[in-house]
PDB file of C-alpha atoms in Angstrom:
ATOM      1  CA  MET A 146      38.262 -17.006 -33.802  1.00  0.00           C
ATOM      2  CA  ALA A 147      38.005 -20.460 -32.186  1.00  0.00           C
ATOM      3  CA  GLU A 148      35.244 -21.144 -29.733  1.00  0.00           C
ATOM      4  CA  TYR A 149      35.999 -21.705 -26.101  1.00  0.00           C
ATOM      5  CA  THR A 150      33.774 -23.105 -23.409  1.00  0.00           C
ATOM      6  CA  LEU A 151      34.576 -21.545 -20.049  1.00  0.00           C
ATOM      7  CA  LEU A 152      32.632 -22.372 -16.883  1.00  0.00           C
ATOM      8  CA  CYS A 153      33.622 -20.540 -13.736  1.00  0.00           C
ATOM      9  CA  ALA A 154      31.990 -21.369 -10.439  1.00  0.00           C
ATOM     10  CA  ARG A 155      30.981 -18.450  -8.230  1.00  0.00           C
ATOM     11  CA  GLU A 156      31.476 -19.281  -4.639  1.00  0.00           C
ATOM     12  CA  ASP A 157      31.114 -17.180  -1.512  1.00  0.00           C
ATOM     13  CA  GLY A 158      33.759 -16.973   1.160  1.00  0.00           C
ATOM     14  CA  LEU A 159      36.781 -17.509  -1.008  1.00  0.00           C
ATOM     15  CA  GLU A 160      40.066 -16.113   0.181  1.00  0.00           C
ATOM     16  CA  SER A 161      41.077 -12.895  -1.418  1.00  0.00           C
ATOM     17  CA  ILE A 162      44.106 -12.709  -3.617  1.00  0.00           C
ATOM     18  CA  PRO A 163      46.866 -10.883  -1.751  1.00  0.00           C
ATOM     19  CA  VAL A 164      47.996  -7.596  -3.335  1.00  0.00           C
ATOM     20  CA  GLU A 165      51.540  -8.931  -3.417  1.00  0.00           C
ATOM     21  CA  VAL A 166      50.460 -11.766  -5.730  1.00  0.00           C
ATOM     22  CA  LEU A 167      48.781  -9.433  -8.253  1.00  0.00           C
ATOM     23  CA  LYS A 168      51.893  -7.193  -8.095  1.00  0.00           C
ATOM     24  CA  ASP A 169      54.135 -10.167  -8.813  1.00  0.00           C
ATOM     25  CA  LEU A 170      52.071 -10.898 -11.935  1.00  0.00           C
ATOM     26  CA  LEU A 171      52.416  -7.311 -13.177  1.00  0.00           C
ATOM     27  CA  GLU A 172      55.962  -6.476 -12.104  1.00  0.00           C
ATOM     28  CA  SER A 173      58.441  -5.676 -14.821  1.00  0.00           C
ATOM     29  CA  PRO A 174      62.007  -4.328 -14.906  1.00  0.00           C
ATOM     30  CA  ALA A 175      61.007  -1.976 -17.725  1.00  0.00           C
ATOM     31  CA  PRO A 176      61.032   1.783 -16.967  1.00  0.00           C
ATOM     32  CA  ALA A 177      57.795   3.311 -15.827  1.00  0.00           C
ATOM     33  CA  GLY A 178      55.558   5.154 -18.176  1.00  0.00           C
ATOM     34  CA  THR A 179      52.452   4.596 -20.257  1.00  0.00           C
ATOM     35  CA  ASP A 180      54.278   3.776 -23.462  1.00  0.00           C
ATOM     36  CA  ALA A 181      56.509   1.276 -21.678  1.00  0.00           C
ATOM     37  CA  MET A 182      53.550  -0.421 -20.038  1.00  0.00           C
ATOM     38  CA  GLU A 183      51.635  -0.518 -23.248  1.00  0.00           C
ATOM     39  CA  SER A 184      54.601  -2.027 -25.052  1.00  0.00           C
ATOM     40  CA  LEU A 185      54.935  -4.659 -22.342  1.00  0.00           C
ATOM     41  CA  ALA A 186      51.196  -5.386 -22.478  1.00  0.00           C
ATOM     42  CA  ILE A 187      51.239  -5.879 -26.283  1.00  0.00           C
ATOM     43  CA  ARG A 188      54.210  -8.274 -26.012  1.00  0.00           C
ATOM     44  CA  GLY A 189      52.501 -10.164 -23.294  1.00  0.00           C
ATOM     45  CA  SER A 190      49.320 -10.445 -25.363  1.00  0.00           C
ATOM     46  CA  VAL A 191      51.412 -11.682 -28.244  1.00  0.00           C
ATOM     47  CA  ALA A 192      52.683 -14.517 -26.106  1.00  0.00           C
ATOM     48  CA  GLY A 193      49.145 -15.283 -24.961  1.00  0.00           C
ATOM     49  CA  GLU A 194      47.931 -15.416 -28.522  1.00  0.00           C
ATOM     50  CA  ILE A 195      50.660 -17.876 -29.476  1.00  0.00           C
ATOM     51  CA  LEU A 196      49.731 -20.112 -26.513  1.00  0.00           C
ATOM     52  CA  LEU A 197      46.067 -20.077 -27.441  1.00  0.00           C
ATOM     53  CA  ASN A 198      46.985 -20.948 -31.098  1.00  0.00           C
ATOM     54  CA  LEU A 199      49.117 -23.842 -29.791  1.00  0.00           C
ATOM     55  CA  ILE A 200      46.128 -25.124 -27.739  1.00  0.00           C
ATOM     56  CA  LYS A 201      43.822 -24.804 -30.758  1.00  0.00           C
ATOM     57  CA  LEU A 202      46.286 -26.696 -32.952  1.00  0.00           C
ATOM     58  CA  SER A 203      46.560 -29.526 -30.371  1.00  0.00           C
ATOM     59  CA  ALA A 204      42.746 -29.652 -29.912  1.00  0.00           C
ATOM     60  CA  SER A 205      42.368 -30.024 -33.705  1.00  0.00           C
ATOM     61  CA  GLY A 206      44.854 -32.913 -33.873  1.00  0.00           C
ATOM     62  CA  GLU A 207      47.496 -30.725 -35.560  1.00  0.00           C
ATOM     63  CA  ASP A 208      51.189 -30.611 -34.677  1.00  0.00           C
ATOM     64  CA  ALA A 209      51.376 -27.879 -32.073  1.00  0.00           C
ATOM     65  CA  SER A 210      54.478 -26.044 -33.334  1.00  0.00           C
ATOM     66  CA  VAL A 211      55.295 -22.469 -32.535  1.00  0.00           C
ATOM     67  CA  ASN A 212      55.926 -21.873 -36.215  1.00  0.00           C
ATOM     68  CA  LYS A 213      52.322 -22.813 -37.015  1.00  0.00           C
ATOM     69  CA  ALA A 214      51.000 -20.842 -34.002  1.00  0.00           C
ATOM     70  CA  ILE A 215      52.770 -17.737 -35.326  1.00  0.00           C
ATOM     71  CA  HIS A 216      51.403 -18.286 -38.829  1.00  0.00           C
ATOM     72  CA  LEU A 217      47.837 -18.557 -37.467  1.00  0.00           C
ATOM     73  CA  GLY A 218      48.259 -15.266 -35.558  1.00  0.00           C
ATOM     74  CA  ALA A 219      49.740 -13.295 -38.519  1.00  0.00           C
ATOM     75  CA  GLN A 220      46.827 -10.785 -38.598  1.00  0.00           C
ATOM     76  CA  TYR A 221      46.706 -10.401 -34.860  1.00  0.00           C
ATOM     77  CA  PHE A 222      50.466  -9.725 -34.738  1.00  0.00           C
ATOM     78  CA  GLN A 223      50.243  -7.151 -37.516  1.00  0.00           C
ATOM     79  CA  GLU A 224      47.608  -5.309 -35.495  1.00  0.00           C
ATOM     80  CA  ALA A 225      49.909  -5.476 -32.435  1.00  0.00           C
ATOM     81  CA  ARG A 226      52.700  -3.881 -34.380  1.00  0.00           C
ATOM     82  CA  ASN A 227      50.439  -1.189 -35.741  1.00  0.00           C
ATOM     83  CA  SER A 228      49.097  -0.349 -32.259  1.00  0.00           C
ATOM     84  CA  LEU A 229      52.664   0.094 -30.990  1.00  0.00           C
ATOM     85  CA  GLY A 230      53.517   2.507 -33.805  1.00  0.00           C
ATOM     86  CA  GLY A 231      56.270   0.283 -35.098  1.00  0.00           C
ATOM     87  CA  ARG A 232      57.918  -0.271 -31.673  1.00  0.00           C
ATOM     88  CA  ILE A 233      57.725  -3.945 -32.414  1.00  0.00           C
ATOM     89  CA  ALA A 234      60.035  -4.607 -35.345  1.00  0.00           C
ATOM     90  CA  PRO A 235      58.491  -6.246 -38.474  1.00  0.00           C
ATOM     91  CA  GLY A 236      59.209  -9.894 -39.003  1.00  0.00           C
ATOM     92  CA  GLU A 237      58.826 -13.103 -37.057  1.00  0.00           C
ATOM     93  CA  ARG A 238      62.027 -12.664 -35.038  1.00  0.00           C
ATOM     94  CA  SER A 239      60.373  -9.917 -32.939  1.00  0.00           C
ATOM     95  CA  ILE A 240      57.349 -12.094 -32.347  1.00  0.00           C
ATOM     96  CA  ARG A 241      59.585 -14.924 -31.269  1.00  0.00           C
ATOM     97  CA  ARG A 242      61.468 -12.692 -28.965  1.00  0.00           C
ATOM     98  CA  ALA A 243      58.139 -11.650 -27.320  1.00  0.00           C
ATOM     99  CA  TRP A 244      57.230 -15.363 -27.026  1.00  0.00           C
ATOM    100  CA  SER A 245      60.586 -16.320 -25.497  1.00  0.00           C
ATOM    101  CA  ALA A 246      60.388 -13.392 -22.948  1.00  0.00           C
ATOM    102  CA  TYR A 247      56.750 -14.022 -21.943  1.00  0.00           C
ATOM    103  CA  MET A 248      56.324 -17.731 -22.344  1.00  0.00           C
ATOM    104  CA  PRO A 249      56.572 -18.323 -18.600  1.00  0.00           C
ATOM    105  CA  VAL A 250      53.485 -16.145 -18.020  1.00  0.00           C
ATOM    106  CA  ALA A 251      51.747 -16.691 -21.345  1.00  0.00           C
ATOM    107  CA  HIS A 252      48.918 -18.662 -19.712  1.00  0.00           C
ATOM    108  CA  PHE A 253      47.898 -15.604 -17.645  1.00  0.00           C
ATOM    109  CA  TRP A 254      48.056 -13.328 -20.705  1.00  0.00           C
ATOM    110  CA  ALA A 255      45.989 -15.937 -22.605  1.00  0.00           C
ATOM    111  CA  ALA A 256      43.367 -15.852 -19.853  1.00  0.00           C
ATOM    112  CA  LEU A 257      43.186 -12.088 -20.243  1.00  0.00           C
ATOM    113  CA  GLN A 258      42.826 -12.531 -24.078  1.00  0.00           C
ATOM    114  CA  ILE A 259      39.834 -14.776 -23.554  1.00  0.00           C
ATOM    115  CA  HIS A 260      38.317 -12.325 -21.130  1.00  0.00           C
ATOM    116  CA  VAL A 261      38.722  -9.453 -23.524  1.00  0.00           C
ATOM    117  CA  GLN A 262      37.214 -11.550 -26.423  1.00  0.00           C
ATOM    118  CA  SER A 263      34.234 -12.382 -24.299  1.00  0.00           C
ATOM    119  CA  THR A 264      33.572  -8.902 -22.909  1.00  0.00           C
ATOM    120  CA  ALA A 265      31.061  -6.926 -24.913  1.00  0.00           C
ATOM    121  CA  ASN A 266      31.813  -3.600 -23.170  1.00  0.00           C
ATOM    122  CA  LEU A 267      35.600  -3.277 -22.657  1.00  0.00           C
ATOM    123  CA  ALA A 268      34.968  -0.051 -20.615  1.00  0.00           C
ATOM    124  CA  THR A 269      33.385  -2.045 -17.856  1.00  0.00           C
ATOM    125  CA  PRO A 270      35.698  -2.121 -14.779  1.00  0.00           C
ATOM    126  CA  ILE A 271      37.023  -5.573 -13.963  1.00  0.00           C
ATOM    127  CA  SER A 272      35.456  -6.787 -10.706  1.00  0.00           C
ATOM    128  CA  PRO A 273      37.298  -8.718  -8.007  1.00  0.00           C
ATOM    129  CA  ASP A 274      35.323 -11.813  -8.997  1.00  0.00           C
ATOM    130  CA  SER A 275      36.478 -11.315 -12.620  1.00  0.00           C
ATOM    131  CA  TYR A 276      40.115 -11.137 -11.512  1.00  0.00           C
ATOM    132  CA  LEU A 277      39.700 -14.383  -9.591  1.00  0.00           C
ATOM    133  CA  GLN A 278      38.092 -16.056 -12.638  1.00  0.00           C
ATOM    134  CA  GLN A 279      40.947 -14.869 -14.900  1.00  0.00           C
ATOM    135  CA  LEU A 280      43.517 -16.229 -12.447  1.00  0.00           C
ATOM    136  CA  SER A 281      41.641 -19.462 -12.256  1.00  0.00           C
ATOM    137  CA  LEU A 282      41.568 -19.703 -16.073  1.00  0.00           C
ATOM    138  CA  GLY A 283      45.210 -18.855 -16.281  1.00  0.00           C
ATOM    139  CA  ASN A 284      45.923 -21.584 -13.762  1.00  0.00           C
ATOM    140  CA  GLU A 285      44.051 -24.127 -15.900  1.00  0.00           C
ATOM    141  CA  LEU A 286      45.921 -22.940 -19.055  1.00  0.00           C
ATOM    142  CA  GLY A 287      49.111 -23.352 -17.126  1.00  0.00           C
ATOM    143  CA  LYS A 288      48.256 -27.084 -16.537  1.00  0.00           C
ATOM    144  CA  LEU A 289      47.686 -27.518 -20.351  1.00  0.00           C
ATOM    145  CA  ALA A 290      50.832 -25.722 -21.500  1.00  0.00           C
ATOM    146  CA  PRO A 291      53.375 -28.390 -20.546  1.00  0.00           C
ATOM    147  CA  LYS A 292      51.336 -31.045 -22.460  1.00  0.00           C
ATOM    148  CA  LEU A 293      51.709 -29.210 -25.784  1.00  0.00           C
ATOM    149  CA  THR A 294      54.189 -30.966 -27.986  1.00  0.00           C
ATOM    150  CA  SER A 295      55.646 -30.710 -31.466  1.00  0.00           C
ATOM    151  CA  LYS A 296      57.213 -33.559 -33.374  1.00  0.00           C
ATOM    152  CA  ASN A 297      60.156 -31.398 -34.417  1.00  0.00           C
ATOM    153  CA  ALA A 298      60.801 -29.659 -31.186  1.00  0.00           C
ATOM    154  CA  ARG A 299      64.187 -30.294 -29.546  1.00  0.00           C
ATOM    155  CA  GLU A 300      62.808 -29.487 -26.125  1.00  0.00           C
ATOM    156  CA  PRO A 301      59.449 -28.875 -24.474  1.00  0.00           C
ATOM    157  CA  ILE A 302      57.502 -25.946 -25.801  1.00  0.00           C
ATOM    158  CA  CYS A 303      56.527 -24.794 -22.281  1.00  0.00           C
ATOM    159  CA  PRO A 304      58.807 -26.437 -19.703  1.00  0.00           C
ATOM    160  CA  PRO A 305      56.816 -26.791 -16.494  1.00  0.00           C
ATOM    161  CA  SER A 306      59.708 -25.592 -14.364  1.00  0.00           C
ATOM    162  CA  GLU A 307      59.652 -22.223 -16.146  1.00  0.00           C
ATOM    163  CA  LEU A 308      55.950 -21.517 -15.868  1.00  0.00           C
ATOM    164  CA  TRP A 309      54.757 -19.122 -13.195  1.00  0.00           C
ATOM    165  CA  THR A 310      52.332 -20.576 -10.751  1.00  0.00           C
ATOM    166  CA  LEU A 311      50.137 -19.124  -7.997  1.00  0.00           C
ATOM    167  CA  PRO A 312      50.862 -19.983  -4.300  1.00  0.00           C
ATOM    168  CA  TYR A 313      48.979 -22.990  -3.044  1.00  0.00           C
ATOM    169  CA  SER A 314      47.424 -20.822  -0.366  1.00  0.00           C
ATOM    170  CA  VAL A 315      45.420 -18.947  -3.019  1.00  0.00           C
ATOM    171  CA  GLU A 316      41.892 -20.239  -3.322  1.00  0.00           C
ATOM    172  CA  LEU A 317      40.368 -19.830  -6.759  1.00  0.00           C
ATOM    173  CA  PRO A 318      36.809 -20.448  -8.107  1.00  0.00           C
ATOM    174  CA  GLY A 319      36.342 -23.666  -9.976  1.00  0.00           C
ATOM    175  CA  CYS A 320      37.040 -23.352 -13.683  1.00  0.00           C
ATOM    176  CA  THR A 321      36.653 -25.804 -16.631  1.00  0.00           C
ATOM    177  CA  PHE A 322      38.240 -24.854 -19.932  1.00  0.00           C
ATOM    178  CA  ARG A 323      37.518 -26.580 -23.228  1.00  0.00           C
ATOM    179  CA  CYS A 324      38.849 -25.526 -26.598  1.00  0.00           C
ATOM    180  CA  HIS A 325      36.907 -26.540 -29.686  1.00  0.00           C
ATOM    181  CA  GLY A 326      39.903 -26.279 -31.994  1.00  0.00           C
ATOM    182  CA  LEU A 327      40.459 -24.333 -35.196  1.00  0.00           C
ATOM    183  CA  ASP A 328      37.455 -22.823 -36.998  1.00  0.00           C
ATOM    184  CA  GLU A 329      37.019 -23.115 -40.800  1.00  0.00           C
ATOM    185  CA  HIS A 330      38.805 -19.844 -41.478  1.00  0.00           C
ATOM    186  CA  GLU A 331      41.815 -20.934 -39.421  1.00  0.00           C
ATOM    187  CA  ARG A 332      41.940 -24.298 -41.022  1.00  0.00           C
ATOM    188  CA  GLY A 333      41.997 -22.586 -44.454  1.00  0.00           C
ATOM    189  CA  TRP A 334      44.696 -20.294 -43.406  1.00  0.00           C
ATOM    190  CA  LEU A 335      46.810 -23.155 -41.927  1.00  0.00           C
ATOM    191  CA  ARG A 336      46.782 -24.795 -45.358  1.00  0.00           C
ATOM    192  CA  SER A 337      48.992 -21.943 -46.592  1.00  0.00           C
ATOM    193  CA  TYR A 338      51.615 -22.670 -43.973  1.00  0.00           C
ATOM    194  CA  LYS A 339      55.045 -23.547 -45.230  1.00  0.00           C
ATOM    195  CA  ALA A 340      57.602 -24.867 -42.774  1.00  0.00           C
ATOM    196  CA  PRO A 341      60.704 -22.754 -42.467  1.00  0.00           C
ATOM    197  CA  SER A 342      64.153 -24.129 -43.074  1.00  0.00           C
ATOM    198  CA  VAL A 343      65.896 -25.595 -40.094  1.00  0.00           C
ATOM    199  CA  SER A 344      68.493 -22.804 -39.914  1.00  0.00           C
ATOM    200  CA  LYS A 345      66.115 -19.908 -40.539  1.00  0.00           C
ATOM    201  CA  TYR A 346      65.836 -18.851 -36.855  1.00  0.00           C
ATOM    202  CA  ASP A 347      69.192 -20.096 -35.620  1.00  0.00           C
ATOM    203  CA  SER A 348      71.561 -17.720 -33.817  1.00  0.00           C
TER     204      SER A 348
END
C-alpha cells in the first residue's frame, strides 16, 4: 500500500454540508435493498482504487494508464469480486465497466478508501467533522484527476467536465494531499505488467 500524507485543518464555525448535497453524492438509480447498495458501493470503491493507482503511477514518474492501474489493483479487485459473491463478473471488462460508470465520482470514493485504510477501528461511527474532511479530500483528488495523462490515451482519462464537484457555497476544512508513489511491492508487481493489444477492449 502506498503512503499518503493527509493534513486536514480543523476549524470552528464552518458551514454545515446541506443534507441535499450528501444525498446527491449517494443517490443511485439502482433498486433499493442491502444487496444492491453493497454492489454499488463495491463498484464505487473499485473506481476509487483505480484513481488512487493512477495517482500513484503519476507520482512515481510512470505512465498513468488505466491498464496499469487495473494491473496494480488485481488483488484488490479479486477481493471485491469475492465479497460480492460473484456478482461482479470475472475479467477486466467488468472492472472497466465499473470504472466507466463511476469515474465521475471516483475522487469521492478514493477519499473514502483513504479514510478506511487510515481508520484502525472501522466500527467507529463517522463524525460530521470526518465527513467534511472526506469531502475536502475528495475535492482535492478531483483537482488532481484531470491532470492524469497517459501517452497512449486517445482522450483525457478524467475529463474535468464529467467530474462531480461540490457547490461553491460549501465550506470545507483545509486539506493538503501528497502521494509518495508506488511502494517496493507495487513496483515489483508493475514489472510483470504486459500491455494489452490495441483491439483487446474494443467494442
